[in-house]
PDB file of C-alpha atoms and ligand atoms in Angstrom:
ATOM      1  CA  UNK U 563     -14.638 -18.071  27.407  1.00  0.00           C
ATOM      2  CA  UNK U 564     -13.227 -14.987  25.733  1.00  0.00           C
ATOM      3  CA  UNK U 565     -15.591 -13.039  23.511  1.00  0.00           C
ATOM      4  CA  UNK U 566     -14.721 -11.689  20.052  1.00  0.00           C
ATOM      5  CA  UNK U 567     -16.551  -8.777  18.473  1.00  0.00           C
ATOM      6  CA  UNK U 568     -15.960  -8.039  14.795  1.00  0.00           C
ATOM      7  CA  UNK U 569     -17.004  -4.591  13.586  1.00  0.00           C
ATOM      8  CA  UNK U 570     -17.440  -4.971   9.829  1.00  0.00           C
ATOM      9  CA  UNK U 571     -16.991  -1.541   8.317  1.00  0.00           C
ATOM     10  CA  UNK U 572     -17.431  -2.151   4.579  1.00  0.00           C
ATOM     11  CA  UNK U 573     -20.064   0.405   3.497  1.00  0.00           C
ATOM     12  CA  UNK U 574     -21.537  -2.033   0.948  1.00  0.00           C
ATOM     13  CA  UNK U 575     -21.331  -5.755   1.677  1.00  0.00           C
ATOM     14  CA  UNK U 576     -23.723  -6.551  -1.160  1.00  0.00           C
ATOM     15  CA  UNK U 577     -20.993  -5.564  -3.584  1.00  0.00           C
ATOM     16  CA  UNK U 578     -18.064  -6.793  -1.527  1.00  0.00           C
ATOM     17  CA  UNK U 579     -16.174  -9.863  -2.684  1.00  0.00           C
ATOM     18  CA  UNK U 580     -13.055 -10.037  -0.532  1.00  0.00           C
ATOM     19  CA  UNK U 581     -14.345  -8.815   2.819  1.00  0.00           C
ATOM     20  CA  UNK U 582     -17.524 -10.799   2.509  1.00  0.00           C
ATOM     21  CA  UNK U 583     -15.548 -13.954   1.720  1.00  0.00           C
ATOM     22  CA  UNK U 584     -13.272 -13.297   4.701  1.00  0.00           C
ATOM     23  CA  UNK U 585     -16.149 -12.813   7.115  1.00  0.00           C
ATOM     24  CA  UNK U 586     -18.169 -15.740   5.764  1.00  0.00           C
ATOM     25  CA  UNK U 587     -15.175 -17.991   6.298  1.00  0.00           C
ATOM     26  CA  UNK U 588     -14.385 -16.448   9.688  1.00  0.00           C
ATOM     27  CA  UNK U 589     -17.982 -17.036  10.776  1.00  0.00           C
ATOM     28  CA  UNK U 590     -17.664 -20.674   9.727  1.00  0.00           C
ATOM     29  CA  UNK U 591     -14.404 -21.038  11.694  1.00  0.00           C
ATOM     30  CA  UNK U 592     -15.428 -19.046  14.770  1.00  0.00           C
ATOM     31  CA  UNK U 593     -19.259 -19.173  14.908  1.00  0.00           C
ATOM     32  CA  UNK U 594     -19.361 -17.869  18.472  1.00  0.00           C
ATOM     33  CA  UNK U 595     -17.796 -14.515  17.458  1.00  0.00           C
ATOM     34  CA  UNK U 596     -20.253 -11.645  17.076  1.00  0.00           C
ATOM     35  CA  UNK U 597     -20.053  -9.876  13.700  1.00  0.00           C
ATOM     36  CA  UNK U 598     -21.687  -6.475  13.402  1.00  0.00           C
ATOM     37  CA  UNK U 599     -22.324  -5.428   9.790  1.00  0.00           C
ATOM     38  CA  UNK U 600     -22.466  -1.663  10.130  1.00  0.00           C
ATOM     39  CA  UNK U 601     -23.925  -1.159   6.633  1.00  0.00           C
ATOM     40  CA  UNK U 602     -26.870  -3.467   7.367  1.00  0.00           C
ATOM     41  CA  UNK U 603     -27.581  -2.067  10.823  1.00  0.00           C
ATOM     42  CA  UNK U 604     -26.919   1.583  10.012  1.00  0.00           C
ATOM     43  CA  UNK U 605     -27.488   2.213   6.285  1.00  0.00           C
ATOM     44  CA  UNK U 606     -28.035   5.896   7.058  1.00  0.00           C
ATOM     45  CA  UNK U 607     -24.864   6.133   9.229  1.00  0.00           C
ATOM     46  CA  UNK U 608     -27.047   6.776  12.318  1.00  0.00           C
ATOM     47  CA  UNK U 609     -25.070   4.527  14.615  1.00  0.00           C
ATOM     48  CA  UNK U 610     -26.732   3.572  17.917  1.00  0.00           C
ATOM     49  CA  UNK U 611     -23.880   4.647  20.200  1.00  0.00           C
ATOM     50  CA  UNK U 612     -25.225   3.116  23.413  1.00  0.00           C
ATOM     51  CA  UNK U 613     -25.820  -0.234  21.749  1.00  0.00           C
ATOM     52  CA  UNK U 614     -22.374  -0.311  20.165  1.00  0.00           C
ATOM     53  CA  UNK U 615     -20.634   0.738  23.375  1.00  0.00           C
ATOM     54  CA  UNK U 616     -22.426  -2.072  25.229  1.00  0.00           C
ATOM     55  CA  UNK U 617     -21.195  -4.555  22.613  1.00  0.00           C
ATOM     56  CA  UNK U 618     -17.650  -3.280  23.090  1.00  0.00           C
ATOM     57  CA  UNK U 619     -17.831  -3.504  26.860  1.00  0.00           C
ATOM     58  CA  UNK U 620     -18.905  -7.150  26.611  1.00  0.00           C
ATOM     59  CA  UNK U 621     -16.018  -8.105  24.266  1.00  0.00           C
ATOM     60  CA  UNK U 622     -12.508  -9.237  25.175  1.00  0.00           C
ATOM     61  CA  UNK U 623     -11.173  -8.948  21.629  1.00  0.00           C
ATOM     62  CA  UNK U 624     -12.289  -6.347  19.093  1.00  0.00           C
ATOM     63  CA  UNK U 625     -11.640  -6.650  15.346  1.00  0.00           C
ATOM     64  CA  UNK U 626     -12.046  -3.714  12.964  1.00  0.00           C
ATOM     65  CA  UNK U 627     -12.564  -5.321   9.548  1.00  0.00           C
ATOM     66  CA  UNK U 628     -12.705  -3.215   6.400  1.00  0.00           C
ATOM     67  CA  UNK U 629     -11.420  -2.630   2.865  1.00  0.00           C
ATOM     68  CA  UNK U 630      -8.596  -0.075   2.635  1.00  0.00           C
ATOM     69  CA  UNK U 631     -10.137   2.951   0.920  1.00  0.00           C
ATOM     70  CA  UNK U 632      -8.150   6.056   0.159  1.00  0.00           C
ATOM     71  CA  UNK U 633      -5.342   4.936   2.442  1.00  0.00           C
ATOM     72  CA  UNK U 634      -7.571   4.615   5.475  1.00  0.00           C
ATOM     73  CA  UNK U 635     -10.762   3.008   6.746  1.00  0.00           C
ATOM     74  CA  UNK U 636     -13.949   3.763   4.772  1.00  0.00           C
ATOM     75  CA  UNK U 637     -16.331   6.479   5.940  1.00  0.00           C
ATOM     76  CA  UNK U 638     -18.739   4.168   7.763  1.00  0.00           C
ATOM     77  CA  UNK U 639     -15.923   2.659   9.827  1.00  0.00           C
ATOM     78  CA  UNK U 640     -14.634   6.141  10.576  1.00  0.00           C
ATOM     79  CA  UNK U 641     -18.146   7.310  11.535  1.00  0.00           C
ATOM     80  CA  UNK U 642     -18.182   4.454  14.021  1.00  0.00           C
ATOM     81  CA  UNK U 643     -14.860   5.675  15.495  1.00  0.00           C
ATOM     82  CA  UNK U 644     -16.170   9.231  15.658  1.00  0.00           C
ATOM     83  CA  UNK U 645     -19.382   8.373  17.454  1.00  0.00           C
ATOM     84  CA  UNK U 646     -18.731   5.228  19.473  1.00  0.00           C
ATOM     85  CA  UNK U 647     -15.213   5.887  20.751  1.00  0.00           C
ATOM     86  CA  UNK U 648     -16.414   8.901  22.697  1.00  0.00           C
ATOM     87  CA  UNK U 649     -14.815  11.006  25.410  1.00  0.00           C
ATOM     88  CA  UNK U 650     -15.578   9.607  28.864  1.00  0.00           C
ATOM     89  CA  UNK U 651     -16.113   6.126  27.373  1.00  0.00           C
ATOM     90  CA  UNK U 652     -13.062   5.377  25.277  1.00  0.00           C
ATOM     91  CA  UNK U 653     -10.647   8.084  26.420  1.00  0.00           C
ATOM     92  CA  UNK U 654     -10.321  10.876  28.977  1.00  0.00           C
ATOM     93  CA  UNK U 655      -9.716  10.429  32.720  1.00  0.00           C
ATOM     94  CA  UNK U 656     -12.914   8.384  33.171  1.00  0.00           C
ATOM     95  CA  UNK U 657     -12.876   6.808  29.717  1.00  0.00           C
ATOM     96  CA  UNK U 658     -11.492   3.406  30.628  1.00  0.00           C
ATOM     97  CA  UNK U 659     -14.141   1.065  29.180  1.00  0.00           C
ATOM     98  CA  UNK U 660     -11.814  -0.419  26.566  1.00  0.00           C
ATOM     99  CA  UNK U 661      -8.683  -0.774  28.659  1.00  0.00           C
ATOM    100  CA  UNK U 662      -6.971  -4.130  28.253  1.00  0.00           C
ATOM    101  CA  UNK U 663      -9.139  -5.395  25.382  1.00  0.00           C
ATOM    102  CA  UNK U 664      -7.237  -6.745  22.414  1.00  0.00           C
ATOM    103  CA  UNK U 665      -7.591  -4.796  19.170  1.00  0.00           C
ATOM    104  CA  UNK U 666      -6.956  -6.390  15.773  1.00  0.00           C
ATOM    105  CA  UNK U 667      -7.004  -4.392  12.567  1.00  0.00           C
ATOM    106  CA  UNK U 668      -8.057  -6.623   9.662  1.00  0.00           C
ATOM    107  CA  UNK U 669      -8.164  -5.170   6.166  1.00  0.00           C
ATOM    108  CA  UNK U 670      -7.775  -5.780   2.452  1.00  0.00           C
ATOM    109  CA  UNK U 671      -6.085  -3.610  -0.152  1.00  0.00           C
ATOM    110  CA  UNK U 672      -6.654  -3.426  -3.895  1.00  0.00           C
ATOM    111  CA  UNK U 673      -3.028  -2.720  -4.729  1.00  0.00           C
ATOM    112  CA  UNK U 674      -0.536  -5.575  -4.614  1.00  0.00           C
ATOM    113  CA  UNK U 675       1.970  -5.801  -1.775  1.00  0.00           C
ATOM    114  CA  UNK U 676       4.871  -4.742  -4.034  1.00  0.00           C
ATOM    115  CA  UNK U 677       3.090  -1.429  -4.731  1.00  0.00           C
ATOM    116  CA  UNK U 678       3.399  -0.548  -1.036  1.00  0.00           C
ATOM    117  CA  UNK U 679       7.092   0.281  -0.979  1.00  0.00           C
ATOM    118  CA  UNK U 680       9.193   3.391  -1.661  1.00  0.00           C
ATOM    119  CA  UNK U 681       9.879   1.963  -5.153  1.00  0.00           C
ATOM    120  CA  UNK U 682       6.301   0.917  -5.808  1.00  0.00           C
ATOM    121  CA  UNK U 683       3.506   2.995  -7.257  1.00  0.00           C
ATOM    122  CA  UNK U 684       1.986   3.741  -3.838  1.00  0.00           C
ATOM    123  CA  UNK U 685       5.383   5.164  -2.746  1.00  0.00           C
ATOM    124  CA  UNK U 686       4.925   4.211   0.919  1.00  0.00           C
ATOM    125  CA  UNK U 687       5.095   0.964   2.875  1.00  0.00           C
ATOM    126  CA  UNK U 688       1.785  -0.231   4.270  1.00  0.00           C
ATOM    127  CA  UNK U 689       3.288   0.389   7.766  1.00  0.00           C
ATOM    128  CA  UNK U 690       3.225   4.131   6.959  1.00  0.00           C
ATOM    129  CA  UNK U 691      -0.569   4.052   7.083  1.00  0.00           C
ATOM    130  CA  UNK U 692      -0.884   2.187  10.380  1.00  0.00           C
ATOM    131  CA  UNK U 693       0.158   4.830  12.995  1.00  0.00           C
ATOM    132  CA  UNK U 694      -3.250   6.583  12.967  1.00  0.00           C
ATOM    133  CA  UNK U 695      -4.872   3.312  14.066  1.00  0.00           C
ATOM    134  CA  UNK U 696      -2.147   2.522  16.532  1.00  0.00           C
ATOM    135  CA  UNK U 697      -2.594   5.992  18.088  1.00  0.00           C
ATOM    136  CA  UNK U 698      -6.359   5.352  18.359  1.00  0.00           C
ATOM    137  CA  UNK U 699      -5.590   2.048  20.039  1.00  0.00           C
ATOM    138  CA  UNK U 700      -3.154   3.664  22.489  1.00  0.00           C
ATOM    139  CA  UNK U 701      -5.515   6.468  23.428  1.00  0.00           C
ATOM    140  CA  UNK U 702      -8.315   3.987  24.099  1.00  0.00           C
ATOM    141  CA  UNK U 703      -6.065   1.682  26.126  1.00  0.00           C
ATOM    142  CA  UNK U 704      -6.538  -1.275  23.784  1.00  0.00           C
ATOM    143  CA  UNK U 705      -3.865  -3.960  23.653  1.00  0.00           C
ATOM    144  CA  UNK U 706      -2.626  -3.550  20.075  1.00  0.00           C
ATOM    145  CA  UNK U 707      -2.137  -6.759  18.077  1.00  0.00           C
ATOM    146  CA  UNK U 708      -0.333  -7.298  14.790  1.00  0.00           C
ATOM    147  CA  UNK U 709      -2.711  -6.208  11.947  1.00  0.00           C
ATOM    148  CA  UNK U 710      -3.924  -8.838   9.492  1.00  0.00           C
ATOM    149  CA  UNK U 711      -3.697  -7.597   5.921  1.00  0.00           C
ATOM    150  CA  UNK U 712      -4.382  -9.129   2.513  1.00  0.00           C
ATOM    151  CA  UNK U 713      -3.056  -7.313  -0.535  1.00  0.00           C
ATOM    152  CA  UNK U 714      -4.239  -7.253  -4.137  1.00  0.00           C
ATOM    153  CA  UNK U 715      -7.819  -8.175  -3.251  1.00  0.00           C
ATOM    154  CA  UNK U 716      -9.586  -6.082  -5.880  1.00  0.00           C
ATOM    155  CA  UNK U 717     -11.279  -8.227  -8.507  1.00  0.00           C
ATOM    156  CA  UNK U 718     -11.486  -6.041 -11.582  1.00  0.00           C
ATOM    157  CA  UNK U 719     -13.091  -8.742 -13.676  1.00  0.00           C
ATOM    158  CA  UNK U 720     -15.082 -11.421 -11.805  1.00  0.00           C
ATOM    159  CA  UNK U 721     -15.008 -13.558 -14.983  1.00  0.00           C
ATOM    160  CA  UNK U 722     -11.223 -13.867 -14.648  1.00  0.00           C
ATOM    161  CA  UNK U 723     -11.214 -17.325 -13.081  1.00  0.00           C
ATOM    162  CA  UNK U 724      -7.547 -17.297 -12.069  1.00  0.00           C
ATOM    163  CA  UNK U 725      -7.813 -13.945 -10.301  1.00  0.00           C
ATOM    164  CA  UNK U 726     -11.033 -14.940  -8.632  1.00  0.00           C
ATOM    165  CA  UNK U 727      -9.553 -18.218  -7.320  1.00  0.00           C
ATOM    166  CA  UNK U 728      -6.559 -16.341  -5.946  1.00  0.00           C
ATOM    167  CA  UNK U 729      -8.731 -13.763  -4.137  1.00  0.00           C
ATOM    168  CA  UNK U 730     -10.917 -16.475  -2.569  1.00  0.00           C
ATOM    169  CA  UNK U 731      -7.858 -18.479  -1.491  1.00  0.00           C
ATOM    170  CA  UNK U 732      -6.343 -15.344   0.046  1.00  0.00           C
ATOM    171  CA  UNK U 733      -9.624 -14.572   1.791  1.00  0.00           C
ATOM    172  CA  UNK U 734      -9.676 -18.060   3.289  1.00  0.00           C
ATOM    173  CA  UNK U 735      -6.103 -17.659   4.458  1.00  0.00           C
ATOM    174  CA  UNK U 736      -6.949 -14.241   5.922  1.00  0.00           C
ATOM    175  CA  UNK U 737      -9.851 -15.747   7.908  1.00  0.00           C
ATOM    176  CA  UNK U 738      -7.580 -18.490   9.217  1.00  0.00           C
ATOM    177  CA  UNK U 739      -4.999 -15.918  10.351  1.00  0.00           C
ATOM    178  CA  UNK U 740      -7.775 -13.954  12.036  1.00  0.00           C
ATOM    179  CA  UNK U 741      -8.965 -17.071  13.800  1.00  0.00           C
ATOM    180  CA  UNK U 742      -5.431 -17.679  15.148  1.00  0.00           C
ATOM    181  CA  UNK U 743      -5.221 -14.057  16.279  1.00  0.00           C
ATOM    182  CA  UNK U 744      -8.488 -14.052  18.229  1.00  0.00           C
ATOM    183  CA  UNK U 745      -7.794 -17.358  19.989  1.00  0.00           C
TER     184      UNK U 745
HETATM  185  C1  FMN N  86     -13.457   4.215  -2.949  1.00  0.00           C
HETATM  186  C2  FMN N  86     -12.336   3.217  -3.007  1.00  0.00           C
HETATM  187  C3  FMN N  86     -11.088   3.579  -2.533  1.00  0.00           C
HETATM  188  C4  FMN N  86     -10.033   2.664  -2.574  1.00  0.00           C
HETATM  189  N1  FMN N  86      -8.804   3.031  -2.095  1.00  0.00           N
HETATM  190  C5  FMN N  86      -7.783   2.139  -2.107  1.00  0.00           C
HETATM  191  C6  FMN N  86      -6.513   2.499  -1.559  1.00  0.00           C
HETATM  192  O1  FMN N  86      -6.283   3.595  -1.041  1.00  0.00           O
HETATM  193  N2  FMN N  86      -5.523   1.561  -1.611  1.00  0.00           N
HETATM  194  C7  FMN N  86      -5.718   0.306  -2.144  1.00  0.00           C
HETATM  195  O2  FMN N  86      -4.763  -0.496  -2.155  1.00  0.00           O
HETATM  196  N3  FMN N  86      -6.930  -0.070  -2.628  1.00  0.00           N
HETATM  197  C8  FMN N  86      -7.957   0.827  -2.606  1.00  0.00           C
HETATM  198  N4  FMN N  86      -9.195   0.445  -3.087  1.00  0.00           N
HETATM  199  C9  FMN N  86      -9.421  -0.971  -3.470  1.00  0.00           C
HETATM  200  C10 FMN N  86     -10.077  -1.748  -2.294  1.00  0.00           C
HETATM  201  O3  FMN N  86      -9.210  -1.812  -1.190  1.00  0.00           O
HETATM  202  C11 FMN N  86     -10.462  -3.156  -2.742  1.00  0.00           C
HETATM  203  O4  FMN N  86     -11.408  -3.038  -3.757  1.00  0.00           O
HETATM  204  C12 FMN N  86     -11.033  -3.959  -1.551  1.00  0.00           C
HETATM  205  O5  FMN N  86     -10.037  -4.231  -0.604  1.00  0.00           O
HETATM  206  C13 FMN N  86     -11.679  -5.236  -2.030  1.00  0.00           C
HETATM  207  O6  FMN N  86     -12.552  -5.695  -1.036  1.00  0.00           O
HETATM  208  P1  FMN N  86     -14.103  -5.939  -1.284  1.00  0.00           P
HETATM  209  O7  FMN N  86     -14.243  -6.932  -2.381  1.00  0.00           O
HETATM  210  O8  FMN N  86     -14.605  -6.497   0.032  1.00  0.00           O
HETATM  211  O9  FMN N  86     -14.745  -4.613  -1.608  1.00  0.00           O
HETATM  212  C14 FMN N  86     -10.254   1.352  -3.084  1.00  0.00           C
HETATM  213  C15 FMN N  86     -11.531   1.001  -3.569  1.00  0.00           C
HETATM  214  C16 FMN N  86     -12.564   1.919  -3.536  1.00  0.00           C
HETATM  215  C17 FMN N  86     -13.927   1.522  -4.074  1.00  0.00           C
END
């Protein structure tokens, strides 16, 4: 059976709404997948590289799950890239440990989809922000999969029932898409 590893890179799941809802639902749908909450395991950013590399080696499909922060992955997710995807493991002539594993980027944005266009207030399409991850995937020899993205997932006022229902429905849909992608 193929093994899925989700690296959850939100720096603060206690205060997460969207990503927590996505991963709770994903866990319900795919209980056999391993989910690593980096903020719980490494609150001080001291990532156990050997342990995380072993988890990667054992996986067939890897998911990087995070909220889009400042047009990229948040610092904890990036710290994971910096430390775990090391030379000789993830890249370089002997760095072949990740070759052939599927990689799925899964993230949420605060801004609505319409904002991510040349005419929108973010000025760029969301695709403009993906090449850095695609390059990482290429260098590591991952098999790149279509990213799974949910837009407009920032709940400014949790008392706004309509907005809250929409975010939770989107989160459920996101988890279902992720389930399809890992199967
Ligand atoms: C520090 C910070 C930076 C953010 N940067 C962006 C951004 O660049 N683009 C965007 O669309 N939303 C941005 N947001 C909004 C988050 O993407 C949004 O709150 C998140 O996806 C909601 O997920 P959560 O409930 O799991 O935290 C940012 C939020 C924070 C706190």
